[in-house]
PDB file of C-alpha atoms in Angstrom:
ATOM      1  CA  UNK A   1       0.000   0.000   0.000  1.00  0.00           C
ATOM      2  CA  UNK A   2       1.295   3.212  -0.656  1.00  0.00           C
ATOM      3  CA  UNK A   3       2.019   6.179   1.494  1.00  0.00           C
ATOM      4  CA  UNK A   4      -0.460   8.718   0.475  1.00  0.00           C
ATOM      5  CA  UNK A   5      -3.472   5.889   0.385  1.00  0.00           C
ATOM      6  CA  UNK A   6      -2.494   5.123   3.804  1.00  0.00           C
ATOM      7  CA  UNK A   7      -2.544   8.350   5.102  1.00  0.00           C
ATOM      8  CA  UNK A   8      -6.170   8.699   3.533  1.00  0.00           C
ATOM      9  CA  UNK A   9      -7.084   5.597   5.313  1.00  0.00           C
ATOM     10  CA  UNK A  10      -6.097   6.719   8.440  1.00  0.00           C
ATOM     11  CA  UNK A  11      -7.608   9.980   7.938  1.00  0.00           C
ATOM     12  CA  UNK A  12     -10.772   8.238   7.585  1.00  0.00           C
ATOM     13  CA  UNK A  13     -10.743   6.229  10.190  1.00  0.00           C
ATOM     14  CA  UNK A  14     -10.190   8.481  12.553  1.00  0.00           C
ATOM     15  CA  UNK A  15     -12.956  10.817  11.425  1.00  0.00           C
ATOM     16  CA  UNK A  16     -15.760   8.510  11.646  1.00  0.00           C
ATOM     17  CA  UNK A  17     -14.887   6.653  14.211  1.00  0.00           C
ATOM     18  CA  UNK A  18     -14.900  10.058  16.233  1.00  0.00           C
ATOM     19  CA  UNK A  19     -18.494  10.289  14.929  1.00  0.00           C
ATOM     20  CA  UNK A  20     -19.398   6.752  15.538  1.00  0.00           C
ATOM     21  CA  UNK A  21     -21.119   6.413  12.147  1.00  0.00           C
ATOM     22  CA  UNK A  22     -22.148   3.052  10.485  1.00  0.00           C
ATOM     23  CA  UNK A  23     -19.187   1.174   9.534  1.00  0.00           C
ATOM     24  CA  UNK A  24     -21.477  -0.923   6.719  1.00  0.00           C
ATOM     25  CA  UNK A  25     -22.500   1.809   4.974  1.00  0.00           C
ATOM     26  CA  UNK A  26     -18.828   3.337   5.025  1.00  0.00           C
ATOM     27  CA  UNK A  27     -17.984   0.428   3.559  1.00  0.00           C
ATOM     28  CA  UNK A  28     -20.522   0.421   0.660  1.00  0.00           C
ATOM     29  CA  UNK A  29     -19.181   4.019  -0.819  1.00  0.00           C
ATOM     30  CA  UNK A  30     -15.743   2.934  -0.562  1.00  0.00           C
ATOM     31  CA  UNK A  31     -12.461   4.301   0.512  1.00  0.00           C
ATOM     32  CA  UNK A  32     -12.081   6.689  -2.371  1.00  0.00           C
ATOM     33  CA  UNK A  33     -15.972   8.694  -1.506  1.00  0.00           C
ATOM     34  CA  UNK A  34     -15.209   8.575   2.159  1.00  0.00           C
ATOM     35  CA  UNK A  35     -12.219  10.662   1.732  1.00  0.00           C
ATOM     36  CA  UNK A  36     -13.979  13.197   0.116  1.00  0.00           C
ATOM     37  CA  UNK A  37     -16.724  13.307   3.066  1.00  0.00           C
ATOM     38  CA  UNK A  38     -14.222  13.853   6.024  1.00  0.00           C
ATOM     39  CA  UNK A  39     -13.971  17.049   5.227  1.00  0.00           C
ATOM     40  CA  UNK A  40     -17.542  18.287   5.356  1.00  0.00           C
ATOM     41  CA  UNK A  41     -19.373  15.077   6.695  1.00  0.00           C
ATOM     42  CA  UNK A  42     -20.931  15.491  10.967  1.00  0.00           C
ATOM     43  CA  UNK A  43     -23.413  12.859  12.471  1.00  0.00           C
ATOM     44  CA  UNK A  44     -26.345  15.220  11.023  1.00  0.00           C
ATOM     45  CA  UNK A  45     -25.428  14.877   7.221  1.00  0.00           C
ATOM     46  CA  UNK A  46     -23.749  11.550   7.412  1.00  0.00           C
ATOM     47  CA  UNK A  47     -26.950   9.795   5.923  1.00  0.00           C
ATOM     48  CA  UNK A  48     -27.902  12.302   3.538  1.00  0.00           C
ATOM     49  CA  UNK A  49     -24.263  12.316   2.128  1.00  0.00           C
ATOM     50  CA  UNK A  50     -23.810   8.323   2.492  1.00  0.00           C
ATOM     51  CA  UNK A  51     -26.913   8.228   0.124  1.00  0.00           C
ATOM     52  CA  UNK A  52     -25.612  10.697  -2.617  1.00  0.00           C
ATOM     53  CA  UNK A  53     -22.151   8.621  -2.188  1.00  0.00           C
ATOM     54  CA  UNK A  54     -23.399   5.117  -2.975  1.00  0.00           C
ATOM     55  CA  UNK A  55     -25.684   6.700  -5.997  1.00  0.00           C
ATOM     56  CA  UNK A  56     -23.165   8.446  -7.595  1.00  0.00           C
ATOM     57  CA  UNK A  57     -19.757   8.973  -9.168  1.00  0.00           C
ATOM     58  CA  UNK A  58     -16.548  10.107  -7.152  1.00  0.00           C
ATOM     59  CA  UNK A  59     -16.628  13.519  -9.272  1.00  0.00           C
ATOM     60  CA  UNK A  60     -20.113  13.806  -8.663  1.00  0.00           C
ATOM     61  CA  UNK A  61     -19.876  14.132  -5.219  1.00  0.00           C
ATOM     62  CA  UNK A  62     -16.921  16.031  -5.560  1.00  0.00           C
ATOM     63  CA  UNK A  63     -18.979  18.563  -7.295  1.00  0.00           C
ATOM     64  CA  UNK A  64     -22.128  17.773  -4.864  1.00  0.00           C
ATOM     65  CA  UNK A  65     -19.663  18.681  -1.772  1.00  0.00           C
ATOM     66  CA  UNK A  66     -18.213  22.027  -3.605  1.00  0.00           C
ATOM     67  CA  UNK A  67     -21.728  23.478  -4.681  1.00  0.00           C
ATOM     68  CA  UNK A  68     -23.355  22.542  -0.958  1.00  0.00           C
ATOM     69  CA  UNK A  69     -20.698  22.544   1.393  1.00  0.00           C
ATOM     70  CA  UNK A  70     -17.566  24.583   0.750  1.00  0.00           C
ATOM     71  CA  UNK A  71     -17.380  27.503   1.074  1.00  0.00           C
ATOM     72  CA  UNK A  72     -15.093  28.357  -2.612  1.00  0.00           C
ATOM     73  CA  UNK A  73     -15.142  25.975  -5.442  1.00  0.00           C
ATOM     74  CA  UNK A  74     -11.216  25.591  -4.627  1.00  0.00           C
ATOM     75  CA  UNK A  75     -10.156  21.756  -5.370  1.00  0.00           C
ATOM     76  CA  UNK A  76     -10.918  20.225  -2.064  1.00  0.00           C
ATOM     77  CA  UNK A  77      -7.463  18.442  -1.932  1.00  0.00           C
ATOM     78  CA  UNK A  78      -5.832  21.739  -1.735  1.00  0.00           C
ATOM     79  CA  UNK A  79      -8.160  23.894   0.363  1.00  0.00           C
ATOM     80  CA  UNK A  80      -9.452  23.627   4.244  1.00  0.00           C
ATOM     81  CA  UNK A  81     -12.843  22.750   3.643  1.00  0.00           C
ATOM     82  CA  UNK A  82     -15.936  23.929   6.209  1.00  0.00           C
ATOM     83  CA  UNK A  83     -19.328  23.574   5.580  1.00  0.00           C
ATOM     84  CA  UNK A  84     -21.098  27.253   4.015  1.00  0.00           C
ATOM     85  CA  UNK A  85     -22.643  29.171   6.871  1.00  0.00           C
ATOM     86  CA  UNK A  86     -24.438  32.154   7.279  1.00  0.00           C
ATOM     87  CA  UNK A  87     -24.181  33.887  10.502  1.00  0.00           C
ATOM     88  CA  UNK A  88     -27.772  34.985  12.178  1.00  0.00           C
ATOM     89  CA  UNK A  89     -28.135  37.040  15.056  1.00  0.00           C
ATOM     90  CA  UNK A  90     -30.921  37.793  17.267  1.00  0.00           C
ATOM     91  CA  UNK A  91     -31.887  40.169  19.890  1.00  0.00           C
ATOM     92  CA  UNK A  92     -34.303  38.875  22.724  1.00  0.00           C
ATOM     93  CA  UNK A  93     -35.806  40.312  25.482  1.00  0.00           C
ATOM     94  CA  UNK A  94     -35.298  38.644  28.990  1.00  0.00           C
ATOM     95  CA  UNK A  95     -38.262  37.299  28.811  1.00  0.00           C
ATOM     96  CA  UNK A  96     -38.342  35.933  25.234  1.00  0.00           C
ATOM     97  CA  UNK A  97     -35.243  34.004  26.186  1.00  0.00           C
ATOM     98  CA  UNK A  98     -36.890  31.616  27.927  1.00  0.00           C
ATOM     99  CA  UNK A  99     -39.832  30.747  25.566  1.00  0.00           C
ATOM    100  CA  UNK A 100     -37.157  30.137  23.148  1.00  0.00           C
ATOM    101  CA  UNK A 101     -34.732  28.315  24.719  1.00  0.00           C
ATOM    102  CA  UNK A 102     -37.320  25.641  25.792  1.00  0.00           C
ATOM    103  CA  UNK A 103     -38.602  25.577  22.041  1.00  0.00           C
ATOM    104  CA  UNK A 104     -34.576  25.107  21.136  1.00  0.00           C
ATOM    105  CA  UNK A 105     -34.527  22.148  23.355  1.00  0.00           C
ATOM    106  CA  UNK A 106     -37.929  20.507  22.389  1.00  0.00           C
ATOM    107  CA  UNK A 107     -36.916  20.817  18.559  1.00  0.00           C
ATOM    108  CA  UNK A 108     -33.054  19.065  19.688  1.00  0.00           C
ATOM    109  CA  UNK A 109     -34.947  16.044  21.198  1.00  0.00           C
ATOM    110  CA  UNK A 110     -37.723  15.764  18.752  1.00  0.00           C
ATOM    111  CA  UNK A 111     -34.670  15.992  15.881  1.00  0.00           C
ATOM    112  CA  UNK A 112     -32.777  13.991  17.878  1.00  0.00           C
ATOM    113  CA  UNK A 113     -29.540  16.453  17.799  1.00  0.00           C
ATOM    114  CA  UNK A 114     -27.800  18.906  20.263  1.00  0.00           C
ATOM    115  CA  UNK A 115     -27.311  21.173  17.253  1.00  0.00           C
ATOM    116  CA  UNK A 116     -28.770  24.363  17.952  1.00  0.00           C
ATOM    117  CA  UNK A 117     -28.221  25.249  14.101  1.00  0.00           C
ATOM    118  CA  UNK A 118     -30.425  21.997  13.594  1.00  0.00           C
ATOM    119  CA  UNK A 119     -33.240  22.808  16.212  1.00  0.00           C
ATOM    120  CA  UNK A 120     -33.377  26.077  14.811  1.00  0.00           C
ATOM    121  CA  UNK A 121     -34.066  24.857  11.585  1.00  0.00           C
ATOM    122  CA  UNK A 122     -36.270  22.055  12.113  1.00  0.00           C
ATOM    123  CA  UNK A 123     -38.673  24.027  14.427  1.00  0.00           C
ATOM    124  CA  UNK A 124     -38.821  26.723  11.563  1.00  0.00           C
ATOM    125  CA  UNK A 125     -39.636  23.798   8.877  1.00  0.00           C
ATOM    126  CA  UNK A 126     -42.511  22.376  11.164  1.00  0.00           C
ATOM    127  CA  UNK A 127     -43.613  26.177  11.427  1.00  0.00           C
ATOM    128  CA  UNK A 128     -43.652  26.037   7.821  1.00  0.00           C
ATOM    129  CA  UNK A 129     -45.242  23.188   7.460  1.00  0.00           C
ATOM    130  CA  UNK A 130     -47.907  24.095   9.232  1.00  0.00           C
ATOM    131  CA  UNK A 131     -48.613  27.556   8.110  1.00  0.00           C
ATOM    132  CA  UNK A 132     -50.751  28.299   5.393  1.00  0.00           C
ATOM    133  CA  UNK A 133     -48.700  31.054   3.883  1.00  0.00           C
ATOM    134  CA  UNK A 134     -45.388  29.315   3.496  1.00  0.00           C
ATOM    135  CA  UNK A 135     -45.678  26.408   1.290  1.00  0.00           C
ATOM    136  CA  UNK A 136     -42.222  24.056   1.987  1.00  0.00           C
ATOM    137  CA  UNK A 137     -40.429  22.052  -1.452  1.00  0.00           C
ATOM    138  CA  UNK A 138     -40.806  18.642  -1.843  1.00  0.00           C
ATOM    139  CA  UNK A 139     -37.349  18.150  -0.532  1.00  0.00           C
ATOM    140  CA  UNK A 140     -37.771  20.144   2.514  1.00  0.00           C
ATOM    141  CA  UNK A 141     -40.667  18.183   3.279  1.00  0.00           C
ATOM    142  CA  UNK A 142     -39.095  14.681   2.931  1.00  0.00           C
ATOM    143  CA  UNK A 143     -36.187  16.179   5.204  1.00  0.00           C
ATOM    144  CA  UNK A 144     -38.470  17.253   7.352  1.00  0.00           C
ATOM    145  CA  UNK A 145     -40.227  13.871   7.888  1.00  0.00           C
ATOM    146  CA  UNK A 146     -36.773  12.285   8.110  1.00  0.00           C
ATOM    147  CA  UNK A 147     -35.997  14.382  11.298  1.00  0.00           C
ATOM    148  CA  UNK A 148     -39.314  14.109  12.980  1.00  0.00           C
ATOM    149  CA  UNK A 149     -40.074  10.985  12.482  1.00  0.00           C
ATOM    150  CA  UNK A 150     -36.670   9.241  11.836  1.00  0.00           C
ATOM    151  CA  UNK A 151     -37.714   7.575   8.021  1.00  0.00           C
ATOM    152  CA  UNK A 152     -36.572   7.799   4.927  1.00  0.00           C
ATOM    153  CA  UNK A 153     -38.829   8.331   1.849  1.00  0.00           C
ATOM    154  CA  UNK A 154     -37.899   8.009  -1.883  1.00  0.00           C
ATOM    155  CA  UNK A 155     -39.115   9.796  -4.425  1.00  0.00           C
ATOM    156  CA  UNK A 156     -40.209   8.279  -7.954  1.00  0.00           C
ATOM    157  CA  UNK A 157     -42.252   9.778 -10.842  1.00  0.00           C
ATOM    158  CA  UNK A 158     -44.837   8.351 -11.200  1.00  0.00           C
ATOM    159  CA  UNK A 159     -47.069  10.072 -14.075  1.00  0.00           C
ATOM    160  CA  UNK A 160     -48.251   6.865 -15.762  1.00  0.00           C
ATOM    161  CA  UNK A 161     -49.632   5.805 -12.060  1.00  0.00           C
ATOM    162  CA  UNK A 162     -51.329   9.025 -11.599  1.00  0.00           C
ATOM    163  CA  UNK A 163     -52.902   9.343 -15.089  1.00  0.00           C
ATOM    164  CA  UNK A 164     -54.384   5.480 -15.277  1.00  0.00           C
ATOM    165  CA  UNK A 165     -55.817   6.236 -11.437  1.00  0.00           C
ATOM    166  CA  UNK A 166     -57.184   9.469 -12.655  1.00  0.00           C
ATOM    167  CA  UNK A 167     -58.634   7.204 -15.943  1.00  0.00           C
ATOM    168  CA  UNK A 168     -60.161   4.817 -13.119  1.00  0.00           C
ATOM    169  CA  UNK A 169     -62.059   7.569 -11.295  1.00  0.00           C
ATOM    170  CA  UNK A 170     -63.612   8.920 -14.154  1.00  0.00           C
ATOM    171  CA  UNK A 171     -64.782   5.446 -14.967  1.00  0.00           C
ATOM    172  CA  UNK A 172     -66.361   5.087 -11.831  1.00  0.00           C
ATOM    173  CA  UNK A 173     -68.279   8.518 -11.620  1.00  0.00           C
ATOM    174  CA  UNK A 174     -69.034   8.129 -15.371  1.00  0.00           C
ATOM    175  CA  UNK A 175     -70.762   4.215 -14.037  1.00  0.00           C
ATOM    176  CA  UNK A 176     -72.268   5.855 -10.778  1.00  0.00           C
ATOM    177  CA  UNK A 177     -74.123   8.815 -12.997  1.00  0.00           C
ATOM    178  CA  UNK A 178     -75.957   6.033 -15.125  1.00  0.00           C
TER     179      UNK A 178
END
């Protein structure tokens, strides 16, 4: 084995081991993905970016992990990756504080994380959600069901499905009107 593949190795290994993240599915993107990941990858996106590993190409999620999680399109070999962030402040009164810091640590329980980026998020989502106003995408809303209730949905277009269902209930109320 050479030098430099052994170093990546290592590298690995000691990232997600530090996360204590499924071995198995480390395993299924292979050596070559999970070195791109330990830049960028925490317990909160492991899944997410595990999936997008094992269904597509090395320089796919290269370009995956530069468009969503770096913050310059710099070669990620050569630069100090971090995930993009944008910085959010607030100013509360005393007793606002309270209110929201027991909706912070409802939302990190329900989510399952002691992220307060992540609580933040996921109690604005279910605020979403349920508002009339703010409609959420279809990938926010899968997201959102994978937090809350810990599942994973797939999508799949369906058309032909839809249209021969629609063709069946306009067969029936064509049958009840006679």
């Amino acid at each position: 084995m050479k030098y430099r593949k052994a170093r990546y190795l290592i590298s690995i290994y000691e990232c997600f081991s530090k996360l204590g993240l499924d071995e198995a599915r480390l395993s299924a993107m292979g050596w070559s993905k999970a070195k791109e990941l330990v830049r960028v990858v925490t317990k909160d996106n492991f899944e997410a970016l595990a999936d997008f590993a094992q269904s597509h190409s090395r320089r796919e999620l290269i370009e995956h992990l530069r468009a969503n999680y770096m913050e310059s399109n710099v070669d990620t070999r050569n630069s100090s990756a971090r995930p993009k962030k944008t910085k959010l402040v607030l100013s509360l009164h005393n007793d606002q504080v309270t209110t929201v810091t027991r909706a912070l640590e409802v939302a990190k329980q329900q989510a399952g994380t002691d992220d307060l980026n992540a609580a933040l998020e996921f109690i604005c989502a279910e605020y979403s959600l349920m508002s009339e106003n703010q409609a959420l995408t279809l990938e926010e809303t899968i997201e959102l069901i994978r937090v809350r209730f810990g599942v994973r949905l797939t999508v799949e277009d369906r058309q032909d499905d839809v249209e021969a269902l629609a063709g069946d209930q306009d067969g029936a109320t064509e049958g009840e009107a006679a």
